Amino acid sequence: MEDGSLNTKTGHEAHLPHDYYTCKASHAFDQWFACLTVGRQLSSYYRYGKKSDCSKHWKKYKLCMQMKLRSEESGKALMQEYREEENKQRMSQPNVLDVWTLRE
């Protein structure tokens, strides 16, 4: 590095944003509260025929609060587990690649 410090991040950690393993409880609470608003619920009902499920936002808020009570290493491990579960769930859901077929 230019300032003489060593980069201790290895592998894929070097490509992650600096706040990847952190969680802001106020931001998570705001997302949960925004999900519960009448406008968001009406929009969801109009688009999908059902109300929005805000449980993922509540789960993240609870995670942020748990991280505040743990050590930095334990909190980082908890957030890493949360991110991995979130990615698995995202990959298991349909996406745009399911619509298009590969041409040869």
PDB file of C-alpha atoms in Angstrom:
ATOM      1  CA  MET A   1       0.000   0.000   0.000  1.00  0.00           C
ATOM      2  CA  GLU A   2       1.138   3.566  -0.543  1.00  0.00           C
ATOM      3  CA  ASP A   3       0.994   4.601   3.115  1.00  0.00           C
ATOM      4  CA  GLY A   4       3.290   1.770   4.194  1.00  0.00           C
ATOM      5  CA  SER A   5       0.607  -0.261   5.972  1.00  0.00           C
ATOM      6  CA  LEU A   6       0.047  -3.887   5.158  1.00  0.00           C
ATOM      7  CA  ASN A   7      -3.202  -5.188   3.705  1.00  0.00           C
ATOM      8  CA  THR A   8      -4.251  -8.002   6.037  1.00  0.00           C
ATOM      9  CA  LYS A   9      -7.290  -8.951   3.987  1.00  0.00           C
ATOM     10  CA  THR A  10      -6.878 -12.100   1.954  1.00  0.00           C
ATOM     11  CA  GLY A  11      -8.853 -13.876  -0.735  1.00  0.00           C
ATOM     12  CA  HIS A  12     -12.322 -12.547  -1.432  1.00  0.00           C
ATOM     13  CA  GLU A  13     -12.275 -10.300   1.680  1.00  0.00           C
ATOM     14  CA  ALA A  14     -10.130  -7.798  -0.202  1.00  0.00           C
ATOM     15  CA  HIS A  15     -13.010  -7.224  -2.644  1.00  0.00           C
ATOM     16  CA  LEU A  16     -15.722  -6.736  -0.006  1.00  0.00           C
ATOM     17  CA  PRO A  17     -16.979  -3.293   1.001  1.00  0.00           C
ATOM     18  CA  HIS A  18     -15.480  -1.994   4.246  1.00  0.00           C
ATOM     19  CA  ASP A  19     -18.838  -2.270   6.048  1.00  0.00           C
ATOM     20  CA  TYR A  20     -19.691  -5.798   4.845  1.00  0.00           C
ATOM     21  CA  TYR A  21     -19.435  -7.296   8.331  1.00  0.00           C
ATOM     22  CA  THR A  22     -21.150  -4.426  10.141  1.00  0.00           C
ATOM     23  CA  CYS A  23     -24.781  -3.702  10.782  1.00  0.00           C
ATOM     24  CA  LYS A  24     -26.501  -0.438  11.665  1.00  0.00           C
ATOM     25  CA  ALA A  25     -29.535  -1.029  13.838  1.00  0.00           C
ATOM     26  CA  SER A  26     -31.074   2.335  12.954  1.00  0.00           C
ATOM     27  CA  HIS A  27     -30.863   1.568   9.229  1.00  0.00           C
ATOM     28  CA  ALA A  28     -32.317  -1.929   9.691  1.00  0.00           C
ATOM     29  CA  PHE A  29     -35.156  -0.505  11.816  1.00  0.00           C
ATOM     30  CA  ASP A  30     -35.891   2.143   9.163  1.00  0.00           C
ATOM     31  CA  GLN A  31     -36.086  -0.543   6.465  1.00  0.00           C
ATOM     32  CA  TRP A  32     -38.456  -2.607   8.599  1.00  0.00           C
ATOM     33  CA  PHE A  33     -40.651   0.403   9.370  1.00  0.00           C
ATOM     34  CA  ALA A  34     -40.708   1.476   5.699  1.00  0.00           C
ATOM     35  CA  CYS A  35     -41.834  -2.022   4.748  1.00  0.00           C
ATOM     36  CA  LEU A  36     -44.794  -1.706   7.112  1.00  0.00           C
ATOM     37  CA  THR A  37     -46.062   1.609   5.728  1.00  0.00           C
ATOM     38  CA  VAL A  38     -49.453   1.771   4.086  1.00  0.00           C
ATOM     39  CA  GLY A  39     -48.001   2.898   0.753  1.00  0.00           C
ATOM     40  CA  ARG A  40     -45.569  -0.015   0.542  1.00  0.00           C
ATOM     41  CA  GLN A  41     -48.241  -2.520   1.547  1.00  0.00           C
ATOM     42  CA  LEU A  42     -50.741  -1.152  -0.992  1.00  0.00           C
ATOM     43  CA  SER A  43     -48.101  -1.234  -3.711  1.00  0.00           C
ATOM     44  CA  SER A  44     -47.271  -4.835  -2.873  1.00  0.00           C
ATOM     45  CA  TYR A  45     -50.930  -5.803  -2.810  1.00  0.00           C
ATOM     46  CA  TYR A  46     -51.487  -4.123  -6.188  1.00  0.00           C
ATOM     47  CA  ARG A  47     -48.442  -5.756  -7.819  1.00  0.00           C
ATOM     48  CA  TYR A  48     -48.449  -9.227  -6.263  1.00  0.00           C
ATOM     49  CA  GLY A  49     -51.921  -9.664  -4.774  1.00  0.00           C
ATOM     50  CA  LYS A  50     -50.612 -10.023  -1.224  1.00  0.00           C
ATOM     51  CA  LYS A  51     -49.090  -7.864   1.474  1.00  0.00           C
ATOM     52  CA  SER A  52     -45.323  -7.562   1.826  1.00  0.00           C
ATOM     53  CA  ASP A  53     -43.538  -9.920   4.149  1.00  0.00           C
ATOM     54  CA  CYS A  54     -41.380  -7.699   6.339  1.00  0.00           C
ATOM     55  CA  SER A  55     -39.908 -10.516   8.399  1.00  0.00           C
ATOM     56  CA  LYS A  56     -36.522 -10.349   6.647  1.00  0.00           C
ATOM     57  CA  HIS A  57     -36.149  -6.716   7.750  1.00  0.00           C
ATOM     58  CA  TRP A  58     -37.122  -7.571  11.326  1.00  0.00           C
ATOM     59  CA  LYS A  59     -34.643 -10.453  11.285  1.00  0.00           C
ATOM     60  CA  LYS A  60     -31.854  -8.103  10.211  1.00  0.00           C
ATOM     61  CA  TYR A  61     -32.781  -5.620  12.943  1.00  0.00           C
ATOM     62  CA  LYS A  62     -32.599  -8.377  15.544  1.00  0.00           C
ATOM     63  CA  LEU A  63     -29.229  -9.450  14.134  1.00  0.00           C
ATOM     64  CA  CYS A  64     -27.900  -5.900  14.476  1.00  0.00           C
ATOM     65  CA  MET A  65     -29.026  -5.743  18.081  1.00  0.00           C
ATOM     66  CA  GLN A  66     -27.387  -9.123  18.798  1.00  0.00           C
ATOM     67  CA  MET A  67     -24.135  -7.940  17.243  1.00  0.00           C
ATOM     68  CA  LYS A  68     -23.991  -5.020  19.669  1.00  0.00           C
ATOM     69  CA  LEU A  69     -23.899  -7.461  22.588  1.00  0.00           C
ATOM     70  CA  ARG A  70     -21.097  -9.634  21.169  1.00  0.00           C
ATOM     71  CA  SER A  71     -17.391  -9.253  20.639  1.00  0.00           C
ATOM     72  CA  GLU A  72     -16.170  -8.002  17.284  1.00  0.00           C
ATOM     73  CA  GLU A  73     -15.056 -11.466  16.123  1.00  0.00           C
ATOM     74  CA  SER A  74     -18.296 -13.108  17.233  1.00  0.00           C
ATOM     75  CA  GLY A  75     -20.345 -10.370  15.579  1.00  0.00           C
ATOM     76  CA  LYS A  76     -18.384 -10.743  12.351  1.00  0.00           C
ATOM     77  CA  ALA A  77     -19.021 -14.502  12.355  1.00  0.00           C
ATOM     78  CA  LEU A  78     -22.719 -13.905  12.992  1.00  0.00           C
ATOM     79  CA  MET A  79     -22.934 -11.433  10.100  1.00  0.00           C
ATOM     80  CA  GLN A  80     -21.010 -13.787   7.809  1.00  0.00           C
ATOM     81  CA  GLU A  81     -23.482 -16.570   8.597  1.00  0.00           C
ATOM     82  CA  TYR A  82     -26.375 -14.191   7.908  1.00  0.00           C
ATOM     83  CA  ARG A  83     -24.862 -13.090   4.570  1.00  0.00           C
ATOM     84  CA  GLU A  84     -24.268 -16.693   3.474  1.00  0.00           C
ATOM     85  CA  GLU A  85     -27.854 -17.649   4.314  1.00  0.00           C
ATOM     86  CA  GLU A  86     -29.133 -14.562   2.490  1.00  0.00           C
ATOM     87  CA  ASN A  87     -27.076 -15.451  -0.612  1.00  0.00           C
ATOM     88  CA  LYS A  88     -28.272 -19.065  -0.584  1.00  0.00           C
ATOM     89  CA  GLN A  89     -31.878 -17.892  -0.410  1.00  0.00           C
ATOM     90  CA  ARG A  90     -31.326 -15.349  -3.180  1.00  0.00           C
ATOM     91  CA  MET A  91     -29.721 -17.969  -5.443  1.00  0.00           C
ATOM     92  CA  SER A  92     -32.561 -20.439  -4.855  1.00  0.00           C
ATOM     93  CA  GLN A  93     -35.191 -17.969  -6.049  1.00  0.00           C
ATOM     94  CA  PRO A  94     -36.059 -17.466  -9.716  1.00  0.00           C
ATOM     95  CA  ASN A  95     -34.093 -14.785 -11.529  1.00  0.00           C
ATOM     96  CA  VAL A  96     -33.710 -13.341 -14.999  1.00  0.00           C
ATOM     97  CA  LEU A  97     -31.404 -16.170 -16.070  1.00  0.00           C
ATOM     98  CA  ASP A  98     -34.307 -18.605 -15.659  1.00  0.00           C
ATOM     99  CA  VAL A  99     -36.238 -16.762 -18.378  1.00  0.00           C
ATOM    100  CA  TRP A 100     -33.595 -16.672 -21.085  1.00  0.00           C
ATOM    101  CA  THR A 101     -32.199 -19.709 -22.845  1.00  0.00           C
ATOM    102  CA  LEU A 102     -28.578 -19.907 -23.932  1.00  0.00           C
ATOM    103  CA  ARG A 103     -28.077 -19.931 -27.687  1.00  0.00           C
ATOM    104  CA  GLU A 104     -25.409 -22.079 -29.219  1.00  0.00           C
TER     105      GLU A 104
END
